[in-house]
Coordinates of C-alpha atoms and ligand atoms in Angstrom, one line a residue:
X1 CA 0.0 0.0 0.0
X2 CA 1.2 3.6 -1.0
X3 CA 2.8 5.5 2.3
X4 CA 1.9 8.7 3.4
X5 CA 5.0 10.0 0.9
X6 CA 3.8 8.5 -1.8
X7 CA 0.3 9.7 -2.3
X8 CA 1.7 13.5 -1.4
X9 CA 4.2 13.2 -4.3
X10 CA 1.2 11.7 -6.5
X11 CA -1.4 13.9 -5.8
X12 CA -0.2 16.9 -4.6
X13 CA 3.2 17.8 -5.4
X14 CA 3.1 20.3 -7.9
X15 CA 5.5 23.2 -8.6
X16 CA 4.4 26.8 -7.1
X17 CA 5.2 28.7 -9.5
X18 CA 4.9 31.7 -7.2
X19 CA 6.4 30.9 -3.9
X20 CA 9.9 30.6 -3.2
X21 CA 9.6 27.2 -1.4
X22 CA 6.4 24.8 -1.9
X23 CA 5.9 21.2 -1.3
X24 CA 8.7 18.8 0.0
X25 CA 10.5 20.9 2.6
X26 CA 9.4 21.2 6.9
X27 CA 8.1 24.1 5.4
X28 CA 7.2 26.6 2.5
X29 CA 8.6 29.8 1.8
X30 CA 6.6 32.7 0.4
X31 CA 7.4 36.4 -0.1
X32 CA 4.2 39.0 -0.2
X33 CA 5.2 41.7 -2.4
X34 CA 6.3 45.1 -1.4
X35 CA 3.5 47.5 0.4
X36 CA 0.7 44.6 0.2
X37 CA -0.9 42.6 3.6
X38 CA -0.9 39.0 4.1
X39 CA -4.6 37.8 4.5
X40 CA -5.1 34.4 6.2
X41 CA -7.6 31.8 6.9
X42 CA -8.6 28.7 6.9
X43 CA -11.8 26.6 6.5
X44 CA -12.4 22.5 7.6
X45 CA -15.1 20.4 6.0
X46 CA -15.7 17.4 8.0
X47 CA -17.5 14.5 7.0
X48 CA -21.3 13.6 8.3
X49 CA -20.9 17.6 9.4
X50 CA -20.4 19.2 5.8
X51 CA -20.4 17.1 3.3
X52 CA -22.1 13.6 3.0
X53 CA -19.5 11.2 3.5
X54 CA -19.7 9.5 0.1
X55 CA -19.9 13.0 -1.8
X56 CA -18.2 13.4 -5.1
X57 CA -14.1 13.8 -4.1
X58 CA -13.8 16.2 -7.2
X59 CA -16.7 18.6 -5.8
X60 CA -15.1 18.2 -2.5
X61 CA -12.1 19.0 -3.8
X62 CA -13.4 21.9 -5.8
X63 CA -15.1 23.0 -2.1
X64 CA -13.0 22.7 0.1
X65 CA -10.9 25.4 -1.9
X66 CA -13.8 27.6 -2.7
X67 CA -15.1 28.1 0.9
X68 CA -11.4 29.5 1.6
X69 CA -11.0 31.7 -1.4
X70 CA -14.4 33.0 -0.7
X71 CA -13.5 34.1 2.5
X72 CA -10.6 36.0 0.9
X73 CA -12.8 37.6 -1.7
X74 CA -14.3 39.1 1.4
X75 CA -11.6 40.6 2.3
X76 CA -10.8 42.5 -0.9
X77 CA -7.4 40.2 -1.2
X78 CA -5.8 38.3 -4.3
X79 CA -5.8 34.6 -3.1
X80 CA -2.4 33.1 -3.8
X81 CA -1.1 29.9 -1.6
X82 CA -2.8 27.4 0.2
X83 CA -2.2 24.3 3.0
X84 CA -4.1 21.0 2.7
X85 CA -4.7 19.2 5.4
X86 CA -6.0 16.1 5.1
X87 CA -7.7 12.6 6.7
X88 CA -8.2 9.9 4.8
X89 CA -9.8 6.7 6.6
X90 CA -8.4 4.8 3.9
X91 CA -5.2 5.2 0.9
X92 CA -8.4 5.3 -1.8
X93 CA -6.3 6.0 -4.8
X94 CA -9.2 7.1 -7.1
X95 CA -10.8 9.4 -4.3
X96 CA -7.9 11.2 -4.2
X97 CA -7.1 11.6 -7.9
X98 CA -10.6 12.6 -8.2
X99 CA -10.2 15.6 -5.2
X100 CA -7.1 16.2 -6.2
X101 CA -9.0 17.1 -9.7
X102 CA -11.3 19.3 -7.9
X103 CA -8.8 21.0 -5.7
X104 CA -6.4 22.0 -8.5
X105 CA -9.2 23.0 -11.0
X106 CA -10.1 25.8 -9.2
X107 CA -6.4 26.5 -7.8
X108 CA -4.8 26.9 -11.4
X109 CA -8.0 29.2 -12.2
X110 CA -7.9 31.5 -9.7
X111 CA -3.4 31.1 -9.7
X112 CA -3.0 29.7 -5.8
X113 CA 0.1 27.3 -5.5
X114 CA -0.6 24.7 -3.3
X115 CA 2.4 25.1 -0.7
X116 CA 2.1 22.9 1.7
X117 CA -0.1 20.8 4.2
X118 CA -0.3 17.4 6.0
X119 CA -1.7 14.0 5.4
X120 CA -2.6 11.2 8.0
X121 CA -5.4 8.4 8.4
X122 CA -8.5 9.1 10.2
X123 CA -11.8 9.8 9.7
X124 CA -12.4 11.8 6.5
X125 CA -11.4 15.6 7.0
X126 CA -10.5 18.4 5.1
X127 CA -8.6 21.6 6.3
X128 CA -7.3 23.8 3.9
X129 CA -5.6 27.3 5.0
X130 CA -5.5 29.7 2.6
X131 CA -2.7 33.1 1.9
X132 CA -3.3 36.2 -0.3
X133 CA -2.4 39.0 -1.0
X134 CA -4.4 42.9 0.0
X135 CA -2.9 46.6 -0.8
X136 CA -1.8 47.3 2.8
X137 CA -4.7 49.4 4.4
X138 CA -7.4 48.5 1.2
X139 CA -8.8 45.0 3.2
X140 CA -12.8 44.7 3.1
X141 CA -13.4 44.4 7.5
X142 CA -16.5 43.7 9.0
X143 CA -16.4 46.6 11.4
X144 CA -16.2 49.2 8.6
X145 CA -20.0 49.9 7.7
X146 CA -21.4 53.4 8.7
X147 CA -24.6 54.9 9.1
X148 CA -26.6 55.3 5.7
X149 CA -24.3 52.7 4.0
X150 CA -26.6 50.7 1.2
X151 CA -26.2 47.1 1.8
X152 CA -25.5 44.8 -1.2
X153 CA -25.6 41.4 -2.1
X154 CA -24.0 39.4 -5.0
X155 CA -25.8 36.6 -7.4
X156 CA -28.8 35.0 -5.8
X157 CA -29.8 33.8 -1.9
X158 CA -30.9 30.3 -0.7
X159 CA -30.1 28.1 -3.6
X160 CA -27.7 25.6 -2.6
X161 CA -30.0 25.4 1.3
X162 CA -32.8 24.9 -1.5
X163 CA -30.9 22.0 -2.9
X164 CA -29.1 20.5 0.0
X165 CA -33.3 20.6 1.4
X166 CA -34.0 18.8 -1.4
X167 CA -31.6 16.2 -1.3
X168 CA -32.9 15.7 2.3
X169 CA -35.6 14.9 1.2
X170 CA -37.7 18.1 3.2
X171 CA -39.1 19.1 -0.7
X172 CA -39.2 17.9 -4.3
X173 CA -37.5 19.6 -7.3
X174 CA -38.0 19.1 -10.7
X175 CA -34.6 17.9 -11.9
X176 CA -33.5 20.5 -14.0
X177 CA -34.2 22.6 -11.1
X178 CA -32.2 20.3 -8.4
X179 CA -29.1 20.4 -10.8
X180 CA -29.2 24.0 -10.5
X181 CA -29.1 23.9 -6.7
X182 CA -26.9 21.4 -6.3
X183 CA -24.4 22.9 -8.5
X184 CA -24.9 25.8 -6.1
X185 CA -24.6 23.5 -3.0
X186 CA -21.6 21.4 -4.2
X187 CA -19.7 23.8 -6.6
X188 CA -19.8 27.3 -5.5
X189 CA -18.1 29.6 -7.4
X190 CA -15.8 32.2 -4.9
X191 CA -16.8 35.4 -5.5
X192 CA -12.8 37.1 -5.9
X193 CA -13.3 39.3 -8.2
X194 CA -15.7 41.2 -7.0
X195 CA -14.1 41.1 -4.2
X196 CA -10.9 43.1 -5.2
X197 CA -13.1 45.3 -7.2
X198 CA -14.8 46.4 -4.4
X199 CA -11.4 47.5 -2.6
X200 CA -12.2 51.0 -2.0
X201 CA -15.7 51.1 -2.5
X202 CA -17.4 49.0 -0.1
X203 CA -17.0 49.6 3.6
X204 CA -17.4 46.7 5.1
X205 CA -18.1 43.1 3.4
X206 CA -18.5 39.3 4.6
X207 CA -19.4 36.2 2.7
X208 CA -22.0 34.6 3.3
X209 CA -21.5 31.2 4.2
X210 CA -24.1 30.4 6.7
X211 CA -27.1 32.4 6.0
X212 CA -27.8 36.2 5.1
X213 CA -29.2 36.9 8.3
X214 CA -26.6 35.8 10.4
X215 CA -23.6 36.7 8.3
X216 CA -25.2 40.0 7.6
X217 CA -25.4 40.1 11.7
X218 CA -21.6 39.8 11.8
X219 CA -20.7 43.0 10.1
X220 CA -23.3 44.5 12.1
X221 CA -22.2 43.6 15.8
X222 CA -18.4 44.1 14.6
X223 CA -19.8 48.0 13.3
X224 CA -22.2 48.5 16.2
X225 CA -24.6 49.2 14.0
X226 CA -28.1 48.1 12.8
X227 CA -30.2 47.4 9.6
X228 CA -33.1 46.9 7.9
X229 CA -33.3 45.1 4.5
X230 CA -36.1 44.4 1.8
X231 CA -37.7 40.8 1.1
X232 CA -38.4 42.3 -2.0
X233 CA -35.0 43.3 -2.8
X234 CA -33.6 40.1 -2.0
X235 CA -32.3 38.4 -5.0
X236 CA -33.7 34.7 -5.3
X237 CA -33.5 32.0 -8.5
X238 CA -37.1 31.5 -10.0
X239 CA -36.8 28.0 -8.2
X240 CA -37.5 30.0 -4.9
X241 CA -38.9 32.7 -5.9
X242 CA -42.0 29.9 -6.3
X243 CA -42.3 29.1 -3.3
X244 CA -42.1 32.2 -1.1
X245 CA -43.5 32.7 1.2
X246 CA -43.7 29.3 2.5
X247 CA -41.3 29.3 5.6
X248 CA -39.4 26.4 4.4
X249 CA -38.4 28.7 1.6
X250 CA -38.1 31.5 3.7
X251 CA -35.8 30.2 5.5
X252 CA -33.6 28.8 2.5
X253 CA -33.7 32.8 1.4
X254 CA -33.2 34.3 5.0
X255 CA -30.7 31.6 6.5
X256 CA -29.6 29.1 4.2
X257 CA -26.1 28.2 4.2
X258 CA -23.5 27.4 1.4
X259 CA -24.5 30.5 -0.8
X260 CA -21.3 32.0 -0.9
X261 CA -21.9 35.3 -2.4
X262 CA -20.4 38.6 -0.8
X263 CA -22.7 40.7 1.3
X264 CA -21.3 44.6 1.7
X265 CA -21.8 47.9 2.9
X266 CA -20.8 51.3 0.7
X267 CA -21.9 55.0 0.5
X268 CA -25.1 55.4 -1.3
X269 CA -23.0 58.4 -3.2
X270 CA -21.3 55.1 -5.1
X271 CA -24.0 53.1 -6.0
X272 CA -23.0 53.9 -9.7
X273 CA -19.3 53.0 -8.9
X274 CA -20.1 49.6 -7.0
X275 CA -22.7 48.8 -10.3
X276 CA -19.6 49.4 -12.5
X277 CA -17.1 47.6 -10.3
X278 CA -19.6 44.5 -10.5
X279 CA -19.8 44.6 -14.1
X280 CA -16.8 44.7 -15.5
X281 CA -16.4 40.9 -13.0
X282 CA -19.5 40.0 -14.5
X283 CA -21.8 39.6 -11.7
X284 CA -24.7 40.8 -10.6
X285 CA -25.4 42.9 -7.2
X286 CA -28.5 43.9 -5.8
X287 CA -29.0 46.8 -3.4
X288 CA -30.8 45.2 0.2
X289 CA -31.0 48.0 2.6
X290 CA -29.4 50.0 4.8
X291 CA -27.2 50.9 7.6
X292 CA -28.8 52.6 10.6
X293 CA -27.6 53.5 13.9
X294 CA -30.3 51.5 15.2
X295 CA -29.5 48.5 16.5
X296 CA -30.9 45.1 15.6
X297 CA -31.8 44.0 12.0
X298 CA -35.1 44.0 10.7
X299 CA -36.8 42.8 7.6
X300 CA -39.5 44.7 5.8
X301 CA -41.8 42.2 3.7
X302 CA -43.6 43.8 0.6
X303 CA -47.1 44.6 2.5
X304 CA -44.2 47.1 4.3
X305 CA -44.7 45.3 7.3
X306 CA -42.1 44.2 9.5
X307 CA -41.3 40.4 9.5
X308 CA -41.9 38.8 12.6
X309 CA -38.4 37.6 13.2
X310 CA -39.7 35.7 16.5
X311 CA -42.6 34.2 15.1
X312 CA -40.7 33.4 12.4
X313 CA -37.6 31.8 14.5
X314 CA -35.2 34.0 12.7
X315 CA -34.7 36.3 15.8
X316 CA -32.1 33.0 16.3
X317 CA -30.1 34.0 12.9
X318 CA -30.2 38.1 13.4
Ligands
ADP401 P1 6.7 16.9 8.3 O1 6.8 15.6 8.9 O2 8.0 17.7 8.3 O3 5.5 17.7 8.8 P2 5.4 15.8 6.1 O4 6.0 14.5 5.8 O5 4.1 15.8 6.9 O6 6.5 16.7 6.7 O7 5.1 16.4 4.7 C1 6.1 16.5 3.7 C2 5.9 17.6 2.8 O8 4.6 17.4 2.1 C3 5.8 19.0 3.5 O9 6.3 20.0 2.6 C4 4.3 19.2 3.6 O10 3.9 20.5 3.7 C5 3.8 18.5 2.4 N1 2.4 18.0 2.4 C6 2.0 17.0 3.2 N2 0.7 16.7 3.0 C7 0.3 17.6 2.1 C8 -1.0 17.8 1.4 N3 -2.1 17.1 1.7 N4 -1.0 18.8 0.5 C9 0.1 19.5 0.2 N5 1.3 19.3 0.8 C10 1.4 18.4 1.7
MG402 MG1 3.7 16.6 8.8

C-alpha cells in the first residue's frame, strides 16, 4: 500500500510557480510583495458535518478550496497559496485523484500554488488554510459599515440550502431545477473578483456562508450598527422565488447556508461606482438595505410590514 510519501508526491506535489519554497521541505517559503498585507484563513469540512461522506471527491475538492477563497474575496485580497490538510480513513487512490482534480481546478483558475499541508489516516477531514495578497490598508473588514451605508448582495440567496433541502428529502424539485441547486450546494463559485473590485468602494463586506441573516449580523455587531433590508429586494433564482412565502423557503432565502456570495456595505453616493465595479467581474449585485444607527436587523416584507423575526424563529439568525 502507498505510504503517506507516496500519495503526497502523486497527488499533490506540484511546482508553485509563485512561492519561493512549496511542497517537500518542513516548510514553504513565500514572499508578499512590497507594500501589500498578508490575508489568512482557513476553512475545515468534515464528514457527516459538511459534506455527505460518500460525496463526489472532485466537488469536495473543488469546495473545500472555494469556501477558503471565498472568505478572501471578502476581504478584498488576491488569493495566492494554500495548506491542505487532510484525513483519509483509507489510501483510496481514485478518491484522491478525483479531489485532487477538484482542488487544483479551481487552484490553477484563480493562480494559488498549493504550498504545503499534511496528510494522515483518520476519519475523512479536510482543512485547507489559505494566503493572499491585500494593498496594505485596502482590506474589506466587517467593522467598517457606517450609518446610511446601502447594503448589497452578490448573485442569488438560498439556492444551494434549496438544494441541499431537497436532497434531504424536506421538498421535491423538478430535476433541472435540483441540478441547479446542487451545483450551487456542491460547486460554488468564490466570488474574488468582486471582491478586489470592491477595494475602496465598499465599507465593510462578509461572505455569506451560513445564511444572510446571520452573516449579515456579523458586520453589524463588529460595526455597532443596525439594519433593515427588503424581502423584496432580496435576489432569489425563479426556483424559490415559487415558493415564497412558505417558511421552508423563507428560510432557505433568510438563513440558508452554502451560498457563498459577498454581502457589503458602501456609501449610497457610489452606487454607480459599486454597479460598474460588478460589471466589469461579471456579476450581478443587488442593493438590500441600509445601515442605521439603530441597532438590531429588521426585515421589511412587501405589505411594508415588518417580519416577525420571533414568530418566524429567525430572531435566532439576526
Ligand atoms: P513533516 O513531517 O516535516 O511535517 P510531512 O511528511 O508531513 O512533513 O510532509 C512532507 C511535505 O509534504 C511537506 O512539505 C508538507 O507541507 C507537504 N504535504 C503533506 N501533506 C500535504 C498535502 N495534503 N497537500 C500538500 N502538501 C502536503
Ligand atoms: Mg507533517
Amino acid at each position: 500500500m502507498a505510504s503517506e510519501f507516496d500519495l503526497i508526491a502523486r497527488y499533490f506535489d506540484r511546482p508553485a510557480a509563485h512561492a519561493v519554497l512549496g511542497v517537500g521541505d518542513d516548510a514553504a517559503l513565500i514572499r508578499p510583495g512590497p507594500g501589500l498585507d498578508l490575508a489568512v484563513s482557513a476553512d475545515m469540512l468534515v464528514a457527516g458535518r459538511h459534506f455527505f461522506p460518500d460525496a463526489d471527491p472532485a466537488q469536495l475538492g473543488h469546495k473545500a478550496l472555494a469556501v477558503n477563497l471565498s472568505d478572501l474575496a471578502a476581504m478584498a485580497a488576491t488569493p495566492r497559496w494554500a495548506l491542505l490538510s487532510v484525513a483519509l480513513p483509507e489510501a483510496d487512490e481514485a478518491w484522491l485523484a478525483g479531489f485532487a482534480r477538484g482542488f487544483f481546478g479551481l487552484a490553477e483558475r484563480y493562480g494559488v500554488d498549493l504550498v504545503g499541508g499534511d496528510t494522515t489516516r483518520g476519519p475523512l477531514n479536510l482543512s485547507v488554510t489559505i494566503l493572499g495578497e491585500v494593498p496594505a490598508g485596502q482590506a474589506l473588514r466587517r467593522d467598517g459599515a457606517r450609518v446610511g451605508d446601502d447594503l448589497w448582495v452578490s448573485g442569488e440567496l438560498g439556492g444551494a440550502a434549496l438544494g441541499l433541502r431537497h436532497l434531504q428529502g424536506q421538498l421535491r424539485l423538478a430535476e433541472a431545477e435540483a441540478a441547479a441547486c446542487l451545483e450551487r450546494l456542491h460547486a460554488p463559485e468564490p466570488r474574488v473578483a468582486l471582491g478586489r473590485a470592491l477595494a475602496g468602494l465598499a465599507n465593510s463586506a462578509i461572505d455569506v456562508s451560513d445564511g444572510l441573516l446571520g452573516d449579515l449580523g456579523h458586520i453589524l455587531e463588529r460595526s455597532r450598527l443596525g439594519a433593515e433590508i427588503e424581502l423584496a429586494a432580496l435576489p432569489v433564482p425563479a426556483v424559490l422565488a415559487a415558493r415564497l412565502p412558505a417558511p421552508l423557503a423563507l428560510a432557505c432565502l433568510l438563513a440558508g447556508g452554502d451560498d457563498y456570495e459577498l454581502c457589503f456595505s458602501a456609501p449610497p453616493g457610489r452606487r454607480a461606482a459599486v454597479q460598474a465595479a460588478a460589471h466589469s467581474v461579471g456579476v450581478a449585485v443587488s442593493r438590500i438595505g441600509h445601515i442605521g444607527a439603530e441597532p438590531g436587523l429588521r426585515v421589511r416584507r412587501p405589505d411594508g410590514g415588518l417580519l416577525d423575526m420571533e414568530v418566524t424563529g429567525f430572531d435566532h439568525f439576526a
